[in-house]
XYZ file of C-alpha atoms in Angstrom:
375
model
C -67.185 -1.395 28.152
C -64.886 0.363 30.347
C -62.526 3.121 29.119
C -58.841 2.440 30.019
C -57.621 5.430 32.287
C -54.805 8.291 30.085
C -51.810 8.899 32.404
C -52.075 12.344 33.673
C -50.068 14.891 36.161
C -46.694 12.679 38.016
C -47.636 8.720 35.941
C -47.220 11.051 32.531
C -43.920 12.665 33.535
C -42.629 9.320 34.473
C -43.379 7.084 31.782
C -41.856 10.722 29.422
C -38.831 10.553 30.866
C -38.497 6.407 30.941
C -38.888 7.037 27.053
C -36.529 9.861 27.043
C -33.690 7.460 29.176
C -32.233 5.956 26.869
C -31.178 8.981 24.584
C -30.230 11.085 27.856
C -28.060 7.527 28.382
C -26.868 7.678 24.919
C -25.711 10.545 25.022
C -23.922 10.824 28.042
C -22.008 7.663 26.541
C -21.300 9.680 23.938
C -19.753 12.765 25.400
C -17.574 10.154 27.688
C -16.108 8.552 23.901
C -15.417 12.532 22.941
C -13.349 12.518 26.033
C -11.844 9.728 24.763
C -7.344 10.517 23.693
C -8.912 9.948 19.582
C -7.009 6.705 18.937
C -9.560 5.485 21.705
C -12.532 6.048 20.767
C -11.546 4.997 17.063
C -11.266 1.779 18.673
C -14.972 2.445 20.666
C -16.908 3.600 17.871
C -15.636 0.375 15.193
C -17.546 -2.506 16.293
C -20.318 -0.318 16.066
C -19.762 1.740 12.862
C -19.750 -2.827 11.751
C -23.076 -3.211 13.196
C -23.992 -0.483 11.606
C -22.808 -1.686 7.524
C -23.770 -5.032 8.616
C -27.111 -4.402 10.090
C -30.353 -4.412 7.999
C -30.708 -1.025 6.420
C -31.711 1.662 9.744
C -31.240 -1.017 12.425
C -29.117 1.814 14.253
C -30.964 4.765 12.644
C -31.885 5.859 16.118
C -28.349 6.155 16.876
C -27.712 9.048 15.014
C -30.718 11.244 16.674
C -27.922 11.833 19.446
C -24.722 12.683 18.238
C -23.707 9.609 16.945
C -21.861 9.209 12.877
C -20.558 5.692 11.824
C -16.184 5.976 10.478
C -16.492 6.107 6.698
C -16.512 3.027 4.738
C -13.197 4.112 3.236
C -11.438 4.923 6.780
C -13.202 1.241 8.623
C -11.406 -0.687 5.129
C -7.642 1.881 5.727
C -8.409 0.382 9.530
C -7.636 -2.809 8.365
C -3.475 -4.105 8.777
C -3.476 -5.210 5.425
C 0.194 -5.213 5.628
C 0.053 -7.564 8.825
C -2.086 -9.568 6.215
C 0.570 -9.246 3.183
C 2.991 -10.963 5.717
C 1.193 -13.175 7.019
C -0.200 -14.702 3.147
C 3.043 -14.392 2.464
C 4.714 -16.837 5.176
C 1.671 -18.802 4.226
C 2.760 -18.800 0.591
C 6.228 -19.847 1.087
C 4.662 -23.339 3.163
C 6.151 -26.064 1.460
C 2.548 -28.500 0.470
C 2.706 -32.131 0.472
C 3.071 -33.608 -3.477
C -0.387 -35.511 -2.663
C -2.037 -32.276 -1.667
C -0.515 -29.694 -4.264
C -2.634 -30.663 -7.092
C -6.234 -31.064 -5.915
C -4.657 -26.959 -3.901
C -3.945 -25.640 -7.548
C -6.530 -27.094 -9.606
C -8.733 -24.761 -7.676
C -6.984 -21.540 -7.373
C -7.019 -22.592 -11.191
C -10.540 -22.904 -11.779
C -11.253 -19.898 -9.245
C -9.360 -17.759 -11.732
C -9.039 -19.060 -14.922
C -5.516 -19.203 -15.324
C -4.357 -20.938 -18.102
C -1.444 -23.831 -17.350
C -0.702 -24.685 -20.774
C 0.632 -21.629 -21.043
C 3.045 -22.443 -18.276
C 7.117 -23.297 -18.782
C 5.832 -26.034 -16.410
C 2.786 -27.547 -16.611
C 3.260 -30.506 -13.915
C 1.153 -29.393 -11.171
C 2.863 -31.323 -8.906
C 6.343 -29.519 -9.668
C 5.308 -26.200 -7.862
C 6.620 -26.563 -3.854
C 4.611 -23.709 -2.824
C 2.374 -21.790 -3.646
C 4.773 -19.010 -3.897
C 6.018 -20.732 -6.730
C 2.808 -21.243 -8.480
C 2.524 -17.771 -8.646
C 5.575 -17.441 -10.455
C 5.646 -19.542 -13.334
C 7.390 -18.714 -15.617
C 5.619 -18.925 -19.782
C 7.182 -20.903 -22.246
C 9.364 -19.066 -24.631
C 6.515 -19.277 -27.833
C 3.979 -18.528 -25.367
C 4.150 -14.120 -25.510
C 6.197 -13.072 -28.763
C 7.028 -9.698 -28.427
C 6.080 -7.400 -30.677
C 8.425 -5.122 -32.598
C 6.718 -2.807 -35.248
C 6.103 -0.743 -31.990
C 7.725 0.956 -29.629
C 5.919 0.460 -26.759
C 4.536 -3.467 -25.652
C 2.729 -4.480 -22.222
C 5.102 -5.615 -20.030
C 2.631 -8.276 -18.093
C -0.713 -9.262 -18.941
C -4.013 -7.716 -17.281
C -6.362 -5.119 -18.465
C -6.290 -1.815 -19.494
C -8.318 0.471 -16.712
C -7.333 3.602 -18.028
C -4.212 5.502 -20.954
C -3.563 9.011 -23.332
C -2.247 11.840 -22.246
C -1.771 12.945 -18.379
C -4.120 16.739 -18.084
C -3.526 19.192 -15.363
C -0.674 16.574 -13.621
C -3.146 14.169 -13.155
C -3.727 10.677 -14.635
C -6.365 8.521 -13.666
C -6.582 5.720 -11.668
C -9.799 4.182 -13.228
C -12.177 6.675 -15.379
C -13.541 9.946 -13.534
C -11.472 8.861 -11.053
C -7.753 11.294 -10.262
C -4.480 11.315 -8.497
C -1.953 13.633 -8.794
C 1.842 12.869 -10.250
C 3.830 14.344 -8.548
C 1.963 12.603 -5.157
C 2.824 9.312 -7.459
C 5.895 9.412 -8.181
C 7.284 11.523 -6.180
C 9.393 15.191 -6.490
C 12.216 15.406 -8.316
C 15.938 15.168 -6.817
C 19.485 16.556 -7.835
C 20.477 12.606 -8.144
C 17.641 11.825 -11.319
C 18.427 15.043 -13.275
C 20.527 18.151 -12.344
C 19.740 20.262 -14.364
C 16.343 20.981 -13.173
C 15.093 22.630 -10.498
C 13.118 20.902 -7.124
C 9.063 22.110 -8.789
C 6.965 24.853 -7.755
C 3.658 23.865 -9.315
C 2.050 21.530 -11.567
C 3.309 23.004 -14.597
C 6.673 23.203 -13.392
C 6.219 19.211 -12.288
C 5.970 18.494 -15.818
C 8.181 20.303 -16.787
C 10.410 19.027 -14.882
C 9.534 15.228 -16.906
C 9.131 16.484 -20.457
C 12.209 17.229 -21.542
C 12.400 18.082 -25.360
C 9.541 20.804 -26.738
C 6.949 19.277 -28.336
C 6.733 15.796 -26.752
C 3.875 15.136 -23.969
C 2.937 13.400 -21.355
C 1.145 9.659 -21.691
C 0.316 7.329 -19.424
C -0.858 3.629 -19.120
C -2.477 1.961 -15.988
C -3.041 -2.349 -15.907
C -4.153 -3.946 -14.038
C -2.857 -7.552 -13.308
C -5.990 -9.759 -11.306
C -4.763 -13.559 -9.863
C -5.490 -15.275 -12.639
C -2.163 -13.676 -14.703
C 0.837 -13.420 -15.522
C 2.509 -12.513 -12.285
C 5.784 -11.537 -14.170
C 6.308 -7.994 -15.359
C 8.893 -7.407 -18.129
C 10.813 -4.621 -20.116
C 7.472 -2.578 -22.061
C 10.892 -0.747 -24.480
C 14.895 0.245 -24.873
C 14.679 2.080 -22.259
C 18.009 2.324 -19.725
C 16.527 2.979 -15.520
C 18.681 5.218 -13.744
C 16.458 5.754 -10.612
C 14.720 3.556 -8.425
C 11.780 5.090 -5.508
C 10.687 2.855 -3.183
C 7.092 4.375 -1.341
C 6.094 1.776 1.481
C 2.622 2.413 2.233
C -0.705 -0.207 2.646
C -1.212 -2.084 0.317
C -4.952 -1.826 -0.342
C -6.784 -3.541 -2.679
C -6.354 -2.274 -6.560
C -9.032 -4.152 -7.567
C -10.692 -1.708 -10.565
C -13.520 -1.419 -8.428
C -11.904 -0.410 -5.032
C -10.152 2.153 -7.100
C -13.267 3.702 -7.560
C -13.824 4.318 -4.543
C -11.240 5.633 -2.754
C -9.194 8.643 -3.963
C -5.798 7.616 -4.842
C -5.228 4.574 -3.793
C -2.375 4.364 -6.117
C -0.890 7.248 -4.411
C -1.396 5.392 -0.569
C -0.389 2.152 -1.905
C 3.102 0.343 -1.644
C 5.147 0.807 -4.971
C 7.906 0.872 -6.377
C 9.081 3.360 -8.975
C 11.949 3.103 -11.700
C 12.175 5.748 -13.796
C 14.372 6.882 -16.834
C 15.042 7.562 -19.901
C 14.187 6.544 -23.336
C 14.593 7.334 -27.262
C 12.242 10.400 -26.694
C 13.226 11.608 -23.372
C 11.635 10.832 -19.863
C 10.153 7.408 -18.696
C 8.929 4.862 -16.209
C 6.801 1.702 -14.733
C 5.538 1.715 -11.407
C 4.395 -1.729 -9.173
C 1.735 -0.778 -7.310
C 1.494 -3.326 -4.468
C -1.710 -4.727 -3.139
C -4.321 -6.455 -0.533
C -1.169 -10.242 -0.431
C 1.304 -8.293 -2.752
C 3.767 -6.854 -0.251
C 6.197 -8.327 -2.358
C 7.273 -7.055 -4.851
C 10.566 -7.802 -6.825
C 13.725 -6.463 -9.389
C 15.892 -8.753 -10.401
C 18.426 -6.128 -10.968
C 18.068 -4.819 -7.429
C 19.055 -7.034 -4.421
C 18.934 -4.023 -1.836
C 15.115 -3.519 -2.562
C 12.907 -5.158 0.424
C 9.307 -4.477 0.076
C 6.764 -4.957 3.411
C 8.570 -4.616 6.195
C 6.942 -3.946 9.279
C 7.751 -0.687 10.370
C 7.651 2.081 7.960
C 7.109 6.482 8.266
C 4.432 7.067 6.274
C 4.803 9.209 3.617
C 8.391 8.902 3.037
C 10.167 7.034 0.068
C 14.024 5.666 -0.015
C 16.241 6.342 -3.187
C 18.710 4.599 -5.314
C 20.637 5.686 -7.996
C 22.199 3.223 -10.480
C 23.677 5.979 -12.237
C 27.474 5.388 -10.624
C 30.885 6.281 -11.645
C 31.453 2.555 -12.708
C 28.106 2.434 -14.036
C 27.567 6.131 -15.601
C 24.334 5.388 -17.558
C 23.086 3.370 -15.325
C 20.813 -0.468 -16.199
C 19.994 -1.148 -19.278
C 16.611 -2.500 -20.277
C 15.585 -4.496 -23.463
C 12.169 -4.504 -25.196
C 10.344 -7.986 -23.419
C 13.850 -8.389 -21.060
C 12.427 -9.539 -17.574
C 12.299 -6.895 -15.132
C 10.460 -8.035 -11.799
C 7.109 -10.642 -10.017
C 4.379 -10.287 -7.682
C 3.741 -12.416 -5.487
C 0.045 -12.290 -6.650
C -2.373 -9.687 -9.111
C -1.572 -6.353 -8.419
C -1.338 -2.732 -11.099
C 1.339 -1.598 -13.356
C 1.486 2.029 -14.153
C 3.681 3.753 -16.934
C 3.923 7.634 -17.480
C 6.605 8.322 -20.549
C 7.778 11.661 -23.032
C 6.794 10.509 -26.837
C 6.111 13.507 -29.171
C 2.460 14.412 -29.848
C 1.767 11.651 -32.659
C 1.912 9.492 -30.060
C -0.562 6.731 -30.906
C -2.713 3.781 -28.048
C -3.473 0.661 -29.423
C -5.965 0.134 -27.133
C -9.802 0.200 -25.508
C -10.344 1.048 -21.481
C -11.341 -2.722 -20.503
C -9.894 -4.806 -23.145
C -7.621 -7.798 -22.018
C -3.463 -7.797 -22.493
C -1.204 -10.099 -22.424
C 2.613 -9.414 -22.035
C 3.870 -8.579 -25.855
C 1.257 -6.985 -27.133
C 1.161 -3.142 -28.814
C 0.398 -0.351 -26.536
C 0.793 1.429 -28.886
C 3.319 3.991 -30.897
C 4.480 6.896 -33.598
């Protein structure tokens, strides 16, 4: 049998050059990409990144040998126009459904998310003209009795993600993942409390919030799933003196995403209501999410969320303390406070004596009106 001849000399060099041509071409192309502006570079690298994560493992690994690196999953997710999608979803929610289509559409939603319509003030599905009315449905008065024995109740239906004492001015969004309290609430202003200077450190910011000696700061995070009751109520007797609106992203706030994206609640659009209760500082923050660009506070007609344009890191302040009303807006425990258009998150941050005890377990389901904790 004759043996195949091995290439040598010029033939071997030509073969090697042909084999290295793809890598040389890729290096040249990546060199051109590196000269582009950052927005253009992101635009050209995203298709490869999407393929990198979608294709079977390792399919595009050879690209790493020529210097290409995929955009991180977090950066890729943050690039999704969630605000635009949420506005589109809001428009869709307002479209009136034909009478014959209401029952099948709402029944599918009820089956998917486990909605209990026996608690609704109006159980007839034909009553709700559009998805928005269905999401914001009211409950029967006896469906959520308000606990009178405990000082703080759950402001909404949902799932308890985290709770406890605030330590080192950091708050848990899920177990093991924290965010800065000052980044979340924003700096204290003279309109909120004239007796405190601007914060210069974590301890000084905490000292601005804790107004009474011997008290501590506590927090509780409640996640509202799409099938939950979407209105939220006052968790205690308190007075709302200030509102701060942070325009921002509208990323999903489900627990899985909260573990994935650090300081998620600080990136997302949110409305911070702050004031005082009998033990000092008290705040309730409604955090927006994907398809939940609309956050409504019943007594605040000036609040407009999910605007088309905003400056990153900006916020808008409104004081409810005026010459005519020197106390603010008094809220009774259990009183209607606001609503979401879909599921989202409520964060309570408040001051209380050291013997305050939560009556909760992480991960438990809770309903509006049930006890969160007491002295």
